[in-house]
PDB file of C-alpha atoms in Angstrom:
ATOM      1  CA  MET A   1       0.000   0.000   0.000  1.00  0.00           C
ATOM      2  CA  LYS A   2       2.838   2.417   0.830  1.00  0.00           C
ATOM      3  CA  LYS A   3       4.486   1.786  -2.546  1.00  0.00           C
ATOM      4  CA  VAL A   4       1.242   2.586  -4.382  1.00  0.00           C
ATOM      5  CA  PHE A   5       0.774   5.780  -2.393  1.00  0.00           C
ATOM      6  CA  SER A   6       4.403   6.784  -3.006  1.00  0.00           C
ATOM      7  CA  SER A   7       4.023   6.161  -6.738  1.00  0.00           C
ATOM      8  CA  ILE A   8       0.843   8.236  -6.905  1.00  0.00           C
ATOM      9  CA  LEU A   9       2.453  11.068  -4.949  1.00  0.00           C
ATOM     10  CA  LEU A  10       5.527  11.042  -7.187  1.00  0.00           C
ATOM     11  CA  THR A  11       3.325  11.138 -10.294  1.00  0.00           C
ATOM     12  CA  ILE A  12       1.387  14.126  -8.936  1.00  0.00           C
ATOM     13  CA  LEU A  13       4.596  15.988  -8.129  1.00  0.00           C
ATOM     14  CA  LEU A  14       6.005  15.361 -11.609  1.00  0.00           C
ATOM     15  CA  LEU A  15       2.797  16.498 -13.303  1.00  0.00           C
ATOM     16  CA  THR A  16       2.711  19.650 -11.188  1.00  0.00           C
ATOM     17  CA  THR A  17       6.286  20.462 -12.214  1.00  0.00           C
ATOM     18  CA  VAL A  18       5.509  19.947 -15.907  1.00  0.00           C
ATOM     19  CA  LEU A  19       2.332  22.022 -15.786  1.00  0.00           C
ATOM     20  CA  SER A  20       3.993  24.900 -13.951  1.00  0.00           C
ATOM     21  CA  ALA A  21       6.831  24.912 -16.504  1.00  0.00           C
ATOM     22  CA  ASN A  22       4.266  25.593 -19.236  1.00  0.00           C
ATOM     23  CA  ALA A  23       3.114  28.732 -17.420  1.00  0.00           C
ATOM     24  CA  GLU A  24       6.030  30.925 -18.508  1.00  0.00           C
ATOM     25  CA  THR A  25       6.272  34.226 -16.660  1.00  0.00           C
ATOM     26  CA  VAL A  26       7.170  37.329 -18.649  1.00  0.00           C
ATOM     27  CA  VAL A  27       7.532  41.033 -17.943  1.00  0.00           C
ATOM     28  CA  PHE A  28       4.677  42.853 -19.671  1.00  0.00           C
ATOM     29  CA  ASN A  29       4.674  46.607 -20.323  1.00  0.00           C
ATOM     30  CA  THR A  30       1.040  47.665 -20.060  1.00  0.00           C
ATOM     31  CA  LYS A  31       1.675  50.893 -21.983  1.00  0.00           C
ATOM     32  CA  THR A  32       3.672  49.613 -24.980  1.00  0.00           C
ATOM     33  CA  LYS A  33       2.074  46.135 -24.922  1.00  0.00           C
ATOM     34  CA  LYS A  34       5.515  44.502 -25.312  1.00  0.00           C
ATOM     35  CA  TYR A  35       6.483  41.451 -23.289  1.00  0.00           C
ATOM     36  CA  HIS A  36       9.999  40.346 -22.384  1.00  0.00           C
ATOM     37  CA  THR A  37      11.731  37.372 -20.834  1.00  0.00           C
ATOM     38  CA  ILE A  38      12.603  38.042 -17.224  1.00  0.00           C
ATOM     39  CA  THR A  39      16.317  38.142 -18.102  1.00  0.00           C
ATOM     40  CA  CYS A  40      15.911  40.618 -20.993  1.00  0.00           C
ATOM     41  CA  GLN A  41      17.903  43.838 -20.681  1.00  0.00           C
ATOM     42  CA  TRP A  42      14.747  45.854 -21.420  1.00  0.00           C
ATOM     43  CA  ALA A  43      12.724  44.015 -18.796  1.00  0.00           C
ATOM     44  CA  LYS A  44      15.368  44.845 -16.203  1.00  0.00           C
ATOM     45  CA  LYS A  45      15.235  48.539 -17.183  1.00  0.00           C
ATOM     46  CA  CYS A  46      11.439  48.700 -17.079  1.00  0.00           C
ATOM     47  CA  THR A  47      10.393  50.232 -13.777  1.00  0.00           C
ATOM     48  CA  VAL A  48       7.122  51.892 -14.813  1.00  0.00           C
ATOM     49  CA  ASN A  49       4.060  50.197 -16.351  1.00  0.00           C
ATOM     50  CA  CYS A  50       5.626  46.723 -16.119  1.00  0.00           C
ATOM     51  CA  VAL A  51       4.114  43.690 -14.436  1.00  0.00           C
ATOM     52  CA  LYS A  52       5.080  40.033 -14.232  1.00  0.00           C
ATOM     53  CA  ILE A  53       2.352  37.877 -15.732  1.00  0.00           C
ATOM     54  CA  GLU A  54       2.005  34.606 -17.615  1.00  0.00           C
ATOM     55  CA  LYS A  55       2.991  34.771 -21.271  1.00  0.00           C
ATOM     56  CA  LYS A  56      -0.422  33.543 -22.425  1.00  0.00           C
ATOM     57  CA  GLU A  57      -2.086  36.367 -20.485  1.00  0.00           C
ATOM     58  CA  ALA A  58       0.251  38.959 -22.046  1.00  0.00           C
ATOM     59  CA  ILE A  59      -0.683  37.663 -25.495  1.00  0.00           C
ATOM     60  CA  ARG A  60      -4.376  37.667 -24.559  1.00  0.00           C
ATOM     61  CA  GLN A  61      -4.044  41.352 -23.646  1.00  0.00           C
ATOM     62  CA  GLY A  62      -2.634  42.134 -27.104  1.00  0.00           C
ATOM     63  CA  GLY A  63       1.030  41.863 -26.192  1.00  0.00           C
ATOM     64  CA  LYS A  64       3.750  41.598 -28.810  1.00  0.00           C
ATOM     65  CA  PRO A  65       7.133  39.956 -28.184  1.00  0.00           C
ATOM     66  CA  CYS A  66      10.229  42.079 -27.627  1.00  0.00           C
ATOM     67  CA  LYS A  67      12.405  42.339 -30.731  1.00  0.00           C
ATOM     68  CA  VAL A  68      15.544  41.820 -28.655  1.00  0.00           C
ATOM     69  CA  CYS A  69      14.661  38.754 -26.550  1.00  0.00           C
ATOM     70  CA  GLY A  70      11.672  37.399 -28.440  1.00  0.00           C
ATOM     71  CA  GLY A  71       9.503  37.405 -25.362  1.00  0.00           C
TER      72      GLY A  71
END
């Protein structure tokens, strides 16, 4: 019984890791509608109008990828 429970728990943990990896976080400029990877030089310089959100949400809000980092 313990082995079955351990296997189920391990499977759940692996699935959670995979699903959270798909939810990529980006830095989204709400004024320019550009989104950047978190490590992008322009994301690091953005101190006004920028929020960290999921990439799919940035796209849903009309966001376009940064020309430098590709979003």
